[in-house]
Short mmCIF file of C-alpha atoms and ligand atoms in Angstrom, two decimals:
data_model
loop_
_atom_site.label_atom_id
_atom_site.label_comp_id
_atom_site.label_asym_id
_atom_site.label_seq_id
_atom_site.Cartn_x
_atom_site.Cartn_y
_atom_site.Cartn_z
CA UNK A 75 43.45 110.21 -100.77
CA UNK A 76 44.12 106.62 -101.54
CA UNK A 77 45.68 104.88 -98.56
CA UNK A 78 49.28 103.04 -98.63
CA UNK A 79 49.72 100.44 -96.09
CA UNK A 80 52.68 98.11 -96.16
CA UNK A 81 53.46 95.15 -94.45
CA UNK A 82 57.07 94.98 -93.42
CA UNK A 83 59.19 91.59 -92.72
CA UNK A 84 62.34 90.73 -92.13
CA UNK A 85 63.28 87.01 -94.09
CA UNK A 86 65.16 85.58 -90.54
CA UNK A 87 62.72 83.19 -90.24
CA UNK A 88 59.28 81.44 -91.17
CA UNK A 89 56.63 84.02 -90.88
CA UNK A 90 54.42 82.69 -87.85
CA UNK A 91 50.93 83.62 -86.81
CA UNK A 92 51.92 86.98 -85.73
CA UNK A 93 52.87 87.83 -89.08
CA UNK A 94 49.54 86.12 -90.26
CA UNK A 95 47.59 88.75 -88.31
CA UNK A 96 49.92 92.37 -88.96
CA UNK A 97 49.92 90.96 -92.93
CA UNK A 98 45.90 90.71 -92.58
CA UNK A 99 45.71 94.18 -90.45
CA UNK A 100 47.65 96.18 -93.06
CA UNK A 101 46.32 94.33 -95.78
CA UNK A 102 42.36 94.68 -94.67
CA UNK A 103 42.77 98.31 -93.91
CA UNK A 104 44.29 99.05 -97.45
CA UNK A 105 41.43 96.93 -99.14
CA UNK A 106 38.61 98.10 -97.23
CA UNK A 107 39.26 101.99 -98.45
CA UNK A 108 40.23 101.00 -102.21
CA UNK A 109 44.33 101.59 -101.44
CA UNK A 110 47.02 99.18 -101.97
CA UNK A 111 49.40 97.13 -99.51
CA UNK A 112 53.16 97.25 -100.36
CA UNK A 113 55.54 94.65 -99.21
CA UNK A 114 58.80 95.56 -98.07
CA UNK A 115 61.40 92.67 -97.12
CA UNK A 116 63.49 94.49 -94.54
CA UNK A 117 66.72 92.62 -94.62
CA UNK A 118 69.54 95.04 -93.44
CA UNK A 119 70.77 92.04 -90.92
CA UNK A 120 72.11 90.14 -93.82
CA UNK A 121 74.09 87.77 -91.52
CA UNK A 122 70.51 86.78 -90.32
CA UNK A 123 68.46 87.26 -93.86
CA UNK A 124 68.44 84.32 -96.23
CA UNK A 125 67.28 83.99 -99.60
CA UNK A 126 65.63 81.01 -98.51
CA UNK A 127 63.20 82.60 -96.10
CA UNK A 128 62.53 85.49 -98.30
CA UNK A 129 60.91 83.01 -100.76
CA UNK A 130 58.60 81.68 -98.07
CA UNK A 131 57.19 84.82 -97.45
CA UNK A 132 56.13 85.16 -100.73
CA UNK A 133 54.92 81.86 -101.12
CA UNK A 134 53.01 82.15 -97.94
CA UNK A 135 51.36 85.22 -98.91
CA UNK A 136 50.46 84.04 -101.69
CA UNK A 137 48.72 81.15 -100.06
CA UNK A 138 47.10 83.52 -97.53
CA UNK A 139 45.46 84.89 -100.55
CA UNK A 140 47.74 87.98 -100.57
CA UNK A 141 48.85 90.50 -103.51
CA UNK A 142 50.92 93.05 -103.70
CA UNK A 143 52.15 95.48 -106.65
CA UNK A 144 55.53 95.05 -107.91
CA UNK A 145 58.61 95.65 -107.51
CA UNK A 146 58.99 94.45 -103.52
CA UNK A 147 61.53 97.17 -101.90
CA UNK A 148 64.26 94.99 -100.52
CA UNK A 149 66.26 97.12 -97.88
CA UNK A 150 69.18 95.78 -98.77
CA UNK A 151 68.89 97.12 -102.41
CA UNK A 152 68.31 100.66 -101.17
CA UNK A 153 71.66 101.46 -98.68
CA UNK A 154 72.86 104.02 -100.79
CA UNK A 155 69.25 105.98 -100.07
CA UNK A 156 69.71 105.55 -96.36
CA UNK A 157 73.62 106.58 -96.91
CA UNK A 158 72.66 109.86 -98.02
CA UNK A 159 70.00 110.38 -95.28
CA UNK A 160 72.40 109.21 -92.67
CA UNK A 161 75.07 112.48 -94.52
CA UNK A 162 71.83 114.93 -94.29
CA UNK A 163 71.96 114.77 -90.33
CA UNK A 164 75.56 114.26 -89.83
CA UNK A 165 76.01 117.37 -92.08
CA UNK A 166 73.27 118.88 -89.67
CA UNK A 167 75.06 118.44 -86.52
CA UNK A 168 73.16 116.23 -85.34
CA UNK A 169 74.70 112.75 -85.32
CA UNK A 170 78.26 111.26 -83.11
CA UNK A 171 80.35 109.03 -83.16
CA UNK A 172 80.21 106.13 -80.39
CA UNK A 173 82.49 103.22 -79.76
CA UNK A 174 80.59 101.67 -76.88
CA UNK A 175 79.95 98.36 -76.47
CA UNK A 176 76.83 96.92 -74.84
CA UNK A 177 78.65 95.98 -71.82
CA UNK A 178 80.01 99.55 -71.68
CA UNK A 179 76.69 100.93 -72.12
CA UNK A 180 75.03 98.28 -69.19
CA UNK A 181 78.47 99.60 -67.04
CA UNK A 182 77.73 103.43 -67.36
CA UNK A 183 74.16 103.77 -67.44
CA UNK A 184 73.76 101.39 -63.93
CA UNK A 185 76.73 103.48 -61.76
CA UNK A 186 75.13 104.22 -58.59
CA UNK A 187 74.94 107.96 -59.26
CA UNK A 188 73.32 107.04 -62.10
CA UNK A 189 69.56 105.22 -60.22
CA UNK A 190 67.54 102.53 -61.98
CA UNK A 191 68.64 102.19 -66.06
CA UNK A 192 65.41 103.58 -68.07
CA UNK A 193 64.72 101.16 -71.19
CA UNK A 194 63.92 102.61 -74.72
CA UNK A 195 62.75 101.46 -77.74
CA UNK A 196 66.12 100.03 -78.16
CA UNK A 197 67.30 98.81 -74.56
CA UNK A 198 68.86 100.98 -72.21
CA UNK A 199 68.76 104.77 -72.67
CA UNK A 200 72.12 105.54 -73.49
CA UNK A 201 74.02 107.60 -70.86
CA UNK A 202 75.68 109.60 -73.24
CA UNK A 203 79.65 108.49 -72.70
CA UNK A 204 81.04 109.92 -75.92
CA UNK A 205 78.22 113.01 -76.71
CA UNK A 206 80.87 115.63 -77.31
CA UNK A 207 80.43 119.20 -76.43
CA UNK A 208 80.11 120.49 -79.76
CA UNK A 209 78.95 118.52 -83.38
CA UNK A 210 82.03 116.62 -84.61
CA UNK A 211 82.92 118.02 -88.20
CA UNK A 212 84.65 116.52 -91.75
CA UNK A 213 83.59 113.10 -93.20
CA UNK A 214 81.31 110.25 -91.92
CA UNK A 215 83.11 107.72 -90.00
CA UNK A 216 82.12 103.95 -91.00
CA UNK A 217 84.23 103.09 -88.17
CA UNK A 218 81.70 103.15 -85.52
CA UNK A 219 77.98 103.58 -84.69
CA UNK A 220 76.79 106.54 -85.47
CA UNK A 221 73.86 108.32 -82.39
CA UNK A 222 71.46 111.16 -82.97
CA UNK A 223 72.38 113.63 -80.20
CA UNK A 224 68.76 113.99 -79.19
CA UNK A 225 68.17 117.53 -77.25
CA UNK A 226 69.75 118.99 -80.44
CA UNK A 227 67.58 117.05 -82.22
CA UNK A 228 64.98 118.19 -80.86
CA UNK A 229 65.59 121.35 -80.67
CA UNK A 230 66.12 121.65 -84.39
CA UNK A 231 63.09 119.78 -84.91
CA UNK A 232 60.43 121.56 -82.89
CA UNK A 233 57.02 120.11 -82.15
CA UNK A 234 57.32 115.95 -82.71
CA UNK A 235 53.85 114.28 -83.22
CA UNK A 236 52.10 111.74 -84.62
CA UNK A 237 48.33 110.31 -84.93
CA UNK A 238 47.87 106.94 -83.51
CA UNK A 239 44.51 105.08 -84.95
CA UNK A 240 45.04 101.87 -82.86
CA UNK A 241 46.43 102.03 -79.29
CA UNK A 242 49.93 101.87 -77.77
CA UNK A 243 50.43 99.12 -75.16
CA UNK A 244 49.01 101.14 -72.28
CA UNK A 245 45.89 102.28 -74.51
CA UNK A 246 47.45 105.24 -75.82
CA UNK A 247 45.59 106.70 -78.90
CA UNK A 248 44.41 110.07 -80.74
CA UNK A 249 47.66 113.06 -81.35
CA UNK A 250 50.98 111.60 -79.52
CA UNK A 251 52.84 114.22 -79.05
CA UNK A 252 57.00 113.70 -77.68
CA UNK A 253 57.95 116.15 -75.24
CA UNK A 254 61.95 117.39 -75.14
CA UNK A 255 62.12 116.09 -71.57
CA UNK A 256 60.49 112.71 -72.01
CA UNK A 257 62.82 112.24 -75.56
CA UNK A 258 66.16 112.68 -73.86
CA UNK A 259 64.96 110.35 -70.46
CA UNK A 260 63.08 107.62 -72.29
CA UNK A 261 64.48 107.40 -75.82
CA UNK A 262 67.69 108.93 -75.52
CA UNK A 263 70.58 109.16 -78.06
CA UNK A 264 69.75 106.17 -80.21
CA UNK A 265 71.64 104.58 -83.18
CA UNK A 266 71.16 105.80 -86.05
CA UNK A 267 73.91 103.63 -88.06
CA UNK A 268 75.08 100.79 -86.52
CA UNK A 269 78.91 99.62 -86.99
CA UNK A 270 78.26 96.53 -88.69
CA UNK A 271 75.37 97.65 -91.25
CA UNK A 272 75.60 101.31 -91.54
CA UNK A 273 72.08 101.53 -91.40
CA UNK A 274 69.83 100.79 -88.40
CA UNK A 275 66.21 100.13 -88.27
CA UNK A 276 64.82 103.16 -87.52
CA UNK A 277 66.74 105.28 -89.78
CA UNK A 278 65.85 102.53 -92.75
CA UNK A 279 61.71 102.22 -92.10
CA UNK A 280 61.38 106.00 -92.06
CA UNK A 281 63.52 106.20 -95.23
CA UNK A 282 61.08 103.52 -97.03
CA UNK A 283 58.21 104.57 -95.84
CA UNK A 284 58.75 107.69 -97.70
CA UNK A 285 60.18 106.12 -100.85
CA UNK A 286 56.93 103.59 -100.96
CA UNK A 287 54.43 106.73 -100.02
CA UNK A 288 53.10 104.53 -97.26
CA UNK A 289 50.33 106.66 -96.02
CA UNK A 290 49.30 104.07 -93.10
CA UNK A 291 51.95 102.39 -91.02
CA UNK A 292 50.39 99.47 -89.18
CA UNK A 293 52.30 97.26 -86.69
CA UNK A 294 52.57 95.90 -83.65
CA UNK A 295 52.33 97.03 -80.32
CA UNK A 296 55.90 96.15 -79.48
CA UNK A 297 57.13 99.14 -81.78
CA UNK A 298 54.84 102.00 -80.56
CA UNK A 299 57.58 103.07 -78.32
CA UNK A 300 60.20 103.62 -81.62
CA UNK A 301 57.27 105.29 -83.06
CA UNK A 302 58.51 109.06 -81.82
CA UNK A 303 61.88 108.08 -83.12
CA UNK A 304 60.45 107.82 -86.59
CA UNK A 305 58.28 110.94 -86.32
CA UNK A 306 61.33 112.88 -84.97
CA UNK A 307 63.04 111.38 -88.12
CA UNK A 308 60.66 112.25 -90.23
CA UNK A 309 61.07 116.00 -89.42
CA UNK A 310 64.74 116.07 -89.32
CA UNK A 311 64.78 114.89 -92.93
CA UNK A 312 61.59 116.97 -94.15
CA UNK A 313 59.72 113.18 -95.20
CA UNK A 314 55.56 113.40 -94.47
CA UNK A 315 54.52 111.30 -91.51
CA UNK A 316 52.36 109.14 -92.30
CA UNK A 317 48.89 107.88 -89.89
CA UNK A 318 50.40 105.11 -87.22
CA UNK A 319 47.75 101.97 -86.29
CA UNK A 320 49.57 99.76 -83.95
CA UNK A 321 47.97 96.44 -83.21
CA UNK A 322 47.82 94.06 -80.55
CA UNK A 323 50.77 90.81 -80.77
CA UNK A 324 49.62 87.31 -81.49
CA UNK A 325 50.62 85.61 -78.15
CA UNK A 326 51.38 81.82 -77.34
CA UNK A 327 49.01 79.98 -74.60
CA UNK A 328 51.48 81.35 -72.16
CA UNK A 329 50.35 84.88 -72.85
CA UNK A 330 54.10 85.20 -74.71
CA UNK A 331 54.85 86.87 -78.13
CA UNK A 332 55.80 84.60 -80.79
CA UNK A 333 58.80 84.30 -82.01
CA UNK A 334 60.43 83.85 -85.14
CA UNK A 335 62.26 80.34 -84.13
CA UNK A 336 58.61 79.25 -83.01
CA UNK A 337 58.39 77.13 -85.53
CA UNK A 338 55.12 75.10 -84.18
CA UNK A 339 52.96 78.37 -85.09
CA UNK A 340 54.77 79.22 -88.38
CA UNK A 341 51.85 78.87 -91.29
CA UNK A 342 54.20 76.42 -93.13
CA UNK A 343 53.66 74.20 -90.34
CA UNK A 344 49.93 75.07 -90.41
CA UNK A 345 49.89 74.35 -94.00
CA UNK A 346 51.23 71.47 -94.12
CA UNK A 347 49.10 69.74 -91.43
CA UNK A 348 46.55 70.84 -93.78
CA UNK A 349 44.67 74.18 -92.33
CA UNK A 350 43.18 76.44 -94.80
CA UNK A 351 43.82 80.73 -95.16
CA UNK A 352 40.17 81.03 -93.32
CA UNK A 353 41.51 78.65 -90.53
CA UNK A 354 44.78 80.89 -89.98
CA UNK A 355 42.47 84.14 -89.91
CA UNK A 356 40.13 82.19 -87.71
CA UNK A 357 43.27 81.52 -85.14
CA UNK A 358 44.50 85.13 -85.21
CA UNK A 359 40.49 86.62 -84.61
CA UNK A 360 40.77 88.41 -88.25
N1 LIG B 277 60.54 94.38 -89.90
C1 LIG B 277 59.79 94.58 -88.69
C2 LIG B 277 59.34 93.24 -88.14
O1 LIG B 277 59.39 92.23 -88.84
C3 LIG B 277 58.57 95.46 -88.91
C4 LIG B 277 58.96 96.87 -89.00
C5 LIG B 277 57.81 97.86 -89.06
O2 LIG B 277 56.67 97.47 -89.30
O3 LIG B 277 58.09 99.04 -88.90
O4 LIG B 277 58.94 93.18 -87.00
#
């Protein structure tokens, strides 16, 4: 099989050393077994995406001594595919209707009945205010966020797995495997179109990972935990799941993750003070 890696970001700001390192990771491991890296510009936020910064990612890229085959996927180009995915598991059953607002979410889910609020992939678990009894029939509503009701989807989906080649956060490697229990109490009923973009991350990447044949997902460590989501995703909408690597984060001297607004460790910055592609993989260990 010839591998498919991609590497996967989102034009909101300049790409920093962090992006240095996952574009070397995905890039190396497609090289290094005679596959290919995609590049996929995931830009569903457009009030945060710019034009601007979507250009300096290709430019630094290119500086980083990076290629990629043509054409780039641009997420925003490809709504209608995630449109009809989003119909597939409405028509299933499987997705509501919520109106909730974050501060209705933070209200409900920290009640006293309620003990501790467990965080997801996406925040708080949602506590499940407007799951109805029974899947909500006739067209899609674009009024609203749309959530997976997750023991159904489960239940339709059977076994959810996935192979991990890297580690999670607390060293977690080899055949993941997401039991119903632990889906509904630590993932919960996540978004699967939000109000504003119709779309939502998770829905999107497992949608494009299919389209691009990605065969080898490699990330960061901060997105192991939406990692079942995708899997579970991936079944519900028949798509292959591809091999996961998740990598460690590039961190600051304070031991924090960088950040897109860090501008003192974007490579622009590095570039123009002069540093060469060998010094950036030098400062990420690559
Ligand atoms: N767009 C995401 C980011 O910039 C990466 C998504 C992924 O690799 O699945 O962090």
């Amino acid at each position: 099989m010839t591998i498919r890696t991609r590497f996967a970001p989102s034009p909101t700001g300049p790409l920093h050393l962090g992006h240095a390192y996952a574009a070397f990771v995905a890039f190396d491991m497609a090289q290094a077994q005679g596959g290919r890296c995609l590049l996929r510009i995931e830009d569903i936020d457009q009030t945060r995406a710019r034009p601007e910064w979507e250009a300096q990612i290709y430019d630094d890229l290119h500086w980083l001594g990076l290629t990629w085959p043509q054409p780039v996927l641009r997420q925003s180009d490809n709504m209608k595919a995630y449109a009809q995915a989003i119909d597939t598991l409405w028509q299933s059953g499987l997705l509501y209707p919520c109106h909730c607002n974050r501060r209705d979410i933070a209200q409900a889910a920290s009640a006293p009945q309620e003990g501790a609020p467990m965080l997801g992939p996406d925040g708080i678990v949602y506590p499940g205010t407007c799951r109805p009894d029974t899947p909500p029939t006739g067209p899609v509503p674009t009024d609203c966020a749309l959530r997976l009701d997750m023991a159904r989807a489960m239940e339709r989906a059977g076994p959810v797995s996935f192979t991990e080649t890297g580690s999670g956060p607390k060293g977690e490697t080899g055949r993941i495997v997401l039991a119903t229990g632990t889906a509904q109490t630590t993932i919960g009923d996540v978004v699967i179109a939000r109000r504003d973009f119709g779309t939502s991350y998770h829905l999107s990447v497992v949608v494009d990972d299919a389209a691009q044949a990605i065969s080898h997902v490699t990330r960061g460590h901060d997105l192991f935990s939406a990692t079942p989501v995708h899997a579970l995703l991936q079944r519900l909408l028949g798509l292959p799941t591809p091999v996961y690597h998740h990598h460690r984060l590039i961190r600051d001297d304070g031991g924090k993750r960088l950040a897109k607004r860090d501008d003192a460790r974007a490579i622009a910055t590095f570039r123009a003070d002069g540093a060469s592609p060998q010094d950036i993989r030098r400062m990420v260990g690559s």
